[in-house]
mmCIF file of C-alpha atoms in Angstrom:
data_model
loop_
_atom_site.group_PDB
_atom_site.id
_atom_site.type_symbol
_atom_site.label_atom_id
_atom_site.label_comp_id
_atom_site.label_asym_id
_atom_site.label_seq_id
_atom_site.Cartn_x
_atom_site.Cartn_y
_atom_site.Cartn_z
ATOM 1 C CA MET A 999 86.654 102.916 134.452
ATOM 2 C CA LEU A 1000 82.963 101.843 134.022
ATOM 3 C CA ARG A 1001 83.993 99.636 131.159
ATOM 4 C CA ALA A 1002 86.685 97.908 133.368
ATOM 5 C CA GLU A 1003 84.195 97.162 135.950
ATOM 6 C CA GLN A 1004 81.641 95.745 133.599
ATOM 7 C CA ILE A 1005 84.297 93.462 131.980
ATOM 8 C CA ALA A 1006 85.390 92.432 135.513
ATOM 9 C CA ALA A 1007 81.824 91.596 136.688
ATOM 10 C CA GLN A 1008 81.250 89.562 133.266
ATOM 11 C CA ILE A 1009 84.636 87.334 133.755
ATOM 12 C CA LEU A 1010 84.736 86.874 137.326
ATOM 13 C CA PRO A 1011 82.203 83.986 137.538
ATOM 14 C CA PHE A 1012 84.103 82.551 134.614
ATOM 15 C CA GLU A 1013 87.411 82.435 136.115
ATOM 16 C CA ILE A 1014 86.210 81.230 139.297
ATOM 17 C CA ALA A 1015 84.536 78.402 137.570
ATOM 18 C CA ALA A 1016 87.760 77.614 135.535
ATOM 19 C CA THR A 1017 89.650 77.691 138.420
ATOM 20 C CA LEU A 1018 87.402 75.107 140.566
ATOM 21 C CA VAL A 1019 87.637 72.923 137.684
ATOM 22 C CA ILE A 1020 91.274 72.849 137.815
ATOM 23 C CA ALA A 1021 91.237 71.905 141.397
ATOM 24 C CA LEU A 1022 88.561 69.279 140.749
ATOM 25 C CA LEU A 1023 90.487 67.604 137.970
ATOM 26 C CA LEU A 1024 93.833 67.514 139.855
ATOM 27 C CA ARG A 1025 92.155 66.288 143.143
ATOM 28 C CA ALA A 1026 90.805 63.636 140.979
ATOM 29 C CA ARG A 1027 94.392 62.739 139.758
ATOM 30 C CA ARG A 1028 95.628 62.565 143.403
ATOM 31 C CA ASP A 1029 92.732 60.114 144.604
ATOM 32 C CA HIS A 1030 93.088 57.876 141.509
ATOM 33 C CA SER A 1031 96.721 57.260 142.721
ATOM 34 C CA THR A 1032 95.480 56.010 145.902
ATOM 35 C CA LEU A 1033 93.274 53.276 144.313
ATOM 36 C CA ARG A 1034 96.276 50.918 143.648
ATOM 37 C CA PRO A 1035 99.171 51.921 145.951
ATOM 38 C CA PRO A 1036 102.781 50.435 145.297
ATOM 39 C CA GLY A 1037 102.780 46.682 146.210
ATOM 40 C CA TYR A 1038 99.306 46.139 145.198
ATOM 41 C CA VAL A 1039 98.378 42.595 144.831
ATOM 42 C CA TRP A 1040 95.525 41.180 142.562
ATOM 43 C CA THR A 1041 93.054 39.419 144.790
ATOM 44 C CA SER A 1042 90.720 37.938 142.537
ATOM 45 C CA LYS A 1043 90.632 34.361 141.852
ATOM 46 C CA ARG A 1044 91.069 34.807 138.234
ATOM 47 C CA SER A 1045 94.173 36.536 137.232
ATOM 48 C CA PRO A 1046 93.787 39.378 134.976
ATOM 49 C CA GLY A 1047 94.193 38.385 131.359
ATOM 50 C CA PRO A 1048 95.751 40.371 128.280
ATOM 51 C CA GLU A 1049 92.361 41.841 127.501
ATOM 52 C CA ASP A 1050 91.777 43.124 131.117
ATOM 53 C CA THR A 1051 95.346 44.729 130.825
ATOM 54 C CA LEU A 1052 94.837 46.464 127.562
ATOM 55 C CA ILE A 1053 91.284 47.709 128.557
ATOM 56 C CA GLY A 1054 92.685 48.946 132.015
ATOM 57 C CA ARG A 1055 95.361 50.796 130.064
ATOM 58 C CA SER A 1056 93.340 52.344 127.351
ATOM 59 C CA ARG A 1057 90.588 53.493 130.086
ATOM 60 C CA SER A 1058 93.485 55.022 132.056
ATOM 61 C CA ARG A 1059 95.255 56.438 129.062
ATOM 62 C CA ALA A 1060 91.552 58.094 128.321
ATOM 63 C CA VAL A 1061 91.313 59.407 131.547
ATOM 64 C CA GLN A 1062 94.631 61.251 131.535
ATOM 65 C CA ILE A 1063 93.889 62.704 128.262
ATOM 66 C CA ALA A 1064 90.450 64.076 129.163
ATOM 67 C CA ARG A 1065 91.968 65.283 132.572
ATOM 68 C CA TRP A 1066 94.911 67.438 131.194
ATOM 69 C CA THR A 1067 92.510 68.495 128.156
ATOM 70 C CA GLY A 1068 90.053 69.870 130.749
ATOM 71 C CA VAL A 1069 92.931 71.373 132.785
ATOM 72 C CA PHE A 1070 94.349 73.078 129.231
ATOM 73 C CA LEU A 1071 90.720 74.419 128.519
ATOM 74 C CA SER A 1072 90.566 75.736 132.103
ATOM 75 C CA VAL A 1073 93.880 77.617 131.855
ATOM 76 C CA LEU A 1074 92.922 78.849 128.270
ATOM 77 C CA SER A 1075 89.375 80.189 129.402
ATOM 78 C CA VAL A 1076 91.094 82.256 132.207
ATOM 79 C CA CYS A 1077 93.676 83.449 129.419
ATOM 80 C CA PHE A 1078 90.842 84.478 127.081
ATOM 81 C CA SER A 1079 89.265 86.317 129.884
ATOM 82 C CA ILE A 1080 92.312 88.360 130.796
ATOM 83 C CA PHE A 1081 92.986 89.311 127.311
ATOM 84 C CA THR A 1082 89.265 90.357 127.065
ATOM 85 C CA TYR A 1083 89.880 92.437 130.110
ATOM 86 C CA LEU A 1084 92.937 94.067 128.946
ATOM 87 C CA GLY A 1085 91.380 94.988 125.271
ATOM 88 C CA ALA A 1086 93.849 92.867 123.707
ATOM 89 C CA TRP A 1087 91.250 91.139 121.400
ATOM 90 C CA ASN A 1088 89.910 94.418 120.224
ATOM 91 C CA TYR A 1089 93.246 95.525 119.473
ATOM 92 C CA LEU A 1090 94.432 92.383 117.466
ATOM 93 C CA ARG A 1091 90.844 92.313 115.687
ATOM 94 C CA GLY A 1092 90.928 95.917 114.707
ATOM 95 C CA ASP A 1093 88.025 96.992 116.556
ATOM 96 C CA ASN A 1094 89.973 99.794 118.387
ATOM 97 C CA ALA A 1095 90.895 101.294 115.068
ATOM 98 C CA LEU A 1096 87.093 101.219 113.975
ATOM 99 C CA ALA A 1097 86.275 102.908 117.426
ATOM 100 C CA VAL A 1098 88.371 105.885 116.205
ATOM 101 C CA VAL A 1099 86.711 106.208 112.886
ATOM 102 C CA ALA A 1100 83.559 106.292 114.716
ATOM 103 C CA ALA A 1101 84.651 108.932 117.047
ATOM 104 C CA ARG A 1102 85.819 110.921 114.052
ATOM 105 C CA PHE A 1103 82.581 110.799 112.583
ATOM 106 C CA ASP A 1104 81.023 112.196 116.006
ATOM 107 C CA LYS A 1105 82.935 115.281 115.276
ATOM 108 C CA SER A 1106 81.849 118.279 113.343
ATOM 109 C CA TYR A 1107 84.146 120.973 114.419
ATOM 110 C CA SER A 1108 87.607 119.494 114.973
ATOM 111 C CA GLU A 1109 90.415 119.358 112.519
ATOM 112 C CA ASP A 1110 89.982 115.824 111.597
ATOM 113 C CA ALA A 1111 86.067 115.990 111.878
ATOM 114 C CA SER A 1112 84.263 113.429 110.005
ATOM 115 C CA ARG A 1113 87.604 112.488 107.762
ATOM 116 C CA PRO A 1114 86.251 109.785 105.248
ATOM 117 C CA VAL A 1115 87.916 106.163 105.334
ATOM 118 C CA ARG A 1116 89.243 105.005 101.855
ATOM 119 C CA ARG A 1117 90.165 101.735 100.466
ATOM 120 C CA GLY A 1118 93.576 101.290 101.508
ATOM 121 C CA ASP A 1119 93.307 102.573 104.984
ATOM 122 C CA LYS A 1120 94.260 100.016 107.662
ATOM 123 C CA GLU A 1121 90.831 100.332 109.138
ATOM 124 C CA TRP A 1122 89.203 99.543 105.474
ATOM 125 C CA PRO A 1123 88.981 95.704 105.600
ATOM 126 C CA GLN A 1124 87.522 95.381 109.271
ATOM 127 C CA LEU A 1125 85.287 98.257 108.519
ATOM 128 C CA ILE A 1126 83.839 96.729 105.636
ATOM 129 C CA ASP A 1127 83.408 93.620 107.278
ATOM 130 C CA ILE A 1128 81.162 94.767 110.036
ATOM 131 C CA ILE A 1129 79.148 96.727 107.533
ATOM 132 C CA SER A 1130 78.503 93.658 105.384
ATOM 133 C CA LYS A 1131 77.678 91.727 108.455
ATOM 134 C CA TYR A 1132 75.311 93.992 110.165
ATOM 135 C CA THR A 1133 73.688 96.570 108.052
ATOM 136 C CA LEU A 1134 70.048 95.921 106.699
ATOM 137 C CA ILE A 1135 70.814 97.148 103.311
ATOM 138 C CA ASN A 1136 71.633 95.123 100.496
ATOM 139 C CA LEU A 1137 74.800 95.937 98.993
ATOM 140 C CA PRO A 1138 75.669 95.375 95.153
ATOM 141 C CA HIS A 1139 77.836 92.417 94.583
ATOM 142 C CA ASN A 1140 79.450 93.155 91.663
ATOM 143 C CA ARG A 1141 81.082 96.455 92.718
ATOM 144 C CA GLU A 1142 83.782 97.400 95.233
ATOM 145 C CA PRO A 1143 83.378 100.099 97.630
ATOM 146 C CA VAL A 1144 86.068 102.627 97.665
ATOM 147 C CA VAL A 1145 84.922 105.300 100.320
ATOM 148 C CA LEU A 1146 82.877 105.429 103.618
ATOM 149 C CA ALA A 1147 81.732 108.904 104.629
ATOM 150 C CA ARG A 1148 79.042 110.519 106.518
ATOM 151 C CA PHE A 1149 76.495 113.053 105.587
ATOM 152 C CA VAL A 1150 76.417 116.775 106.680
ATOM 153 C CA ALA A 1151 75.327 116.540 110.317
ATOM 154 C CA ILE A 1152 71.633 116.888 110.884
ATOM 155 C CA THR A 1153 72.442 119.010 113.831
ATOM 156 C CA SER A 1154 75.495 119.639 115.900
ATOM 157 C CA ALA A 1155 76.858 121.885 118.602
ATOM 158 C CA LYS A 1156 80.208 122.795 120.313
ATOM 159 C CA THR A 1157 81.400 124.375 123.477
ATOM 160 C CA GLU A 1158 84.234 126.860 123.228
ATOM 161 C CA ILE A 1159 86.261 128.728 126.197
ATOM 162 C CA GLY A 1160 88.388 131.451 125.303
ATOM 163 C CA GLY A 1161 88.251 130.308 121.735
ATOM 164 C CA GLU A 1162 89.282 126.979 122.263
ATOM 165 C CA LEU A 1163 87.060 124.115 121.406
ATOM 166 C CA LYS A 1164 86.438 122.027 124.690
ATOM 167 C CA ALA A 1165 83.451 119.796 123.598
ATOM 168 C CA GLU A 1166 81.390 118.925 120.698
ATOM 169 C CA TRP A 1167 78.256 116.820 119.619
ATOM 170 C CA THR A 1168 77.016 115.585 116.323
ATOM 171 C CA ALA A 1169 73.367 114.015 115.784
ATOM 172 C CA PRO A 1170 73.919 110.232 116.090
ATOM 173 C CA SER A 1171 71.088 109.920 113.483
ATOM 174 C CA THR A 1172 73.508 111.514 111.049
ATOM 175 C CA PRO A 1173 73.629 109.024 108.125
ATOM 176 C CA ILE A 1174 76.752 107.177 106.921
ATOM 177 C CA VAL A 1175 77.432 106.208 103.140
ATOM 178 C CA LEU A 1176 79.252 103.722 101.155
ATOM 179 C CA LEU A 1177 80.532 105.057 98.037
ATOM 180 C CA TYR A 1178 81.413 102.956 94.888
ATOM 181 C CA LYS A 1179 83.040 105.910 93.366
ATOM 182 C CA ASP A 1180 85.975 107.927 94.333
ATOM 183 C CA TRP A 1181 85.138 110.947 96.088
ATOM 184 C CA PRO A 1182 85.431 114.026 96.287
ATOM 185 C CA GLY A 1183 87.212 115.490 93.089
ATOM 186 C CA HIS A 1184 86.042 112.792 90.739
ATOM 187 C CA GLY A 1185 82.683 114.356 89.172
ATOM 188 C CA THR A 1186 79.180 113.843 90.189
ATOM 189 C CA VAL A 1187 78.054 110.868 92.378
ATOM 190 C CA GLY A 1188 74.902 109.185 91.103
ATOM 191 C CA LYS A 1189 72.416 107.322 93.141
ATOM 192 C CA GLU A 1190 73.854 104.252 91.737
ATOM 193 C CA ASP A 1191 77.082 104.921 93.157
ATOM 194 C CA PHE A 1192 76.280 104.954 96.875
ATOM 195 C CA ARG A 1193 74.286 103.156 99.580
ATOM 196 C CA ILE A 1194 73.368 104.601 102.916
ATOM 197 C CA VAL A 1195 74.169 101.674 105.114
ATOM 198 C CA GLY A 1196 73.084 103.414 108.521
ATOM 199 C CA THR A 1197 73.942 106.045 110.851
ATOM 200 C CA ILE A 1198 76.599 107.186 113.338
ATOM 201 C CA GLN A 1199 74.902 105.385 116.064
ATOM 202 C CA ASP A 1200 74.660 102.373 114.124
ATOM 203 C CA LEU A 1201 78.283 102.240 113.512
ATOM 204 C CA HIS A 1202 78.996 102.501 117.164
ATOM 205 C CA ASP A 1203 76.329 99.642 117.779
ATOM 206 C CA TRP A 1204 77.881 97.458 115.256
ATOM 207 C CA ILE A 1205 81.541 97.853 116.769
ATOM 208 C CA ARG A 1206 80.114 96.809 120.131
ATOM 209 C CA ARG A 1207 77.982 94.017 118.574
ATOM 210 C CA ASP A 1208 81.202 92.776 116.878
ATOM 211 C CA GLU A 1209 83.074 92.544 120.039
ATOM 212 C CA ALA A 1210 80.307 90.885 122.167
ATOM 213 C CA ASP A 1211 79.582 88.320 119.035
ATOM 214 C CA PHE A 1212 83.351 87.203 119.179
ATOM 215 C CA ASP A 1213 83.447 86.982 122.962
ATOM 216 C CA PHE A 1214 80.047 84.907 123.056
ATOM 217 C CA PHE A 1215 81.303 82.638 120.084
ATOM 218 C CA TRP A 1216 84.628 81.652 121.944
ATOM 219 C CA ARG A 1217 83.520 81.429 125.241
ATOM 220 C CA ASN A 1218 80.796 79.140 124.131
ATOM 221 C CA ILE A 1219 83.256 76.937 122.143
ATOM 222 C CA ILE A 1220 85.640 76.643 125.379
ATOM 223 C CA LEU A 1221 82.827 76.048 127.840
ATOM 224 C CA GLY A 1222 81.515 73.339 125.461
ATOM 225 C CA LEU A 1223 84.758 71.612 125.082
ATOM 226 C CA LEU A 1224 85.387 71.835 128.623
ATOM 227 C CA SER A 1225 82.148 70.396 129.694
ATOM 228 C CA ALA A 1226 82.468 67.549 127.234
ATOM 229 C CA CYS A 1227 85.958 66.861 128.716
ATOM 230 C CA ILE A 1228 84.684 66.919 132.264
ATOM 231 C CA GLY A 1229 81.711 64.620 131.121
ATOM 232 C CA VAL A 1230 84.323 62.078 129.640
ATOM 233 C CA PHE A 1231 86.516 62.249 132.471
ATOM 234 C CA LEU A 1232 83.626 61.450 135.142
ATOM 235 C CA ALA A 1233 82.133 58.607 132.732
ATOM 236 C CA LEU A 1234 85.827 56.924 132.463
ATOM 237 C CA ARG A 1235 86.226 57.255 136.191
ATOM 238 C CA ALA A 1236 82.866 55.733 136.945
#
């Protein structure tokens, strides 16, 4: 529930701002329609020529484009926030699957505890992407990794009640390793066949950072385009 509250607190100002922009643009459309009501008669001593008509129509068309583009971007920003709140982006981008892998590495006693991830698993492409993006270790470019595993836990603990496992903990500083040779059952793994890319805690941090970077990037693009549309709209209206 804490995560949902944090997301709600983050997107609420964004949604309010987008709604106000929509109201502002639609109000501007209504005001614009009152500038020249039906039956308007040109009162200037000089009748409008072809150039005046062309410029007026071009400006009116540009105002309409800027207005409705702004409205579209406002609605898009609200939809983006709703998708973020519902966790849709994390599901579509594979971050939820990565969180399952990280949670599995946190375990040392459960049936699926610390099960490695192999090339061909559904989590593999996104996993390699975030490791390549965020690890501080230089990875070889002439070899393809095949397995991600973790070392034996530095320390771990569990709570059992009546012989049933109720809770367990694994040291977050336990290293995770990227293997360039299939393992286990394929001979000895030499120093040239693996890279320690980080720790279990690093993996959790990378997943959260990937989510935050995606959200920050697209929010800024939407807000930047929306600001540009508002600026063009106001300039043409002036």
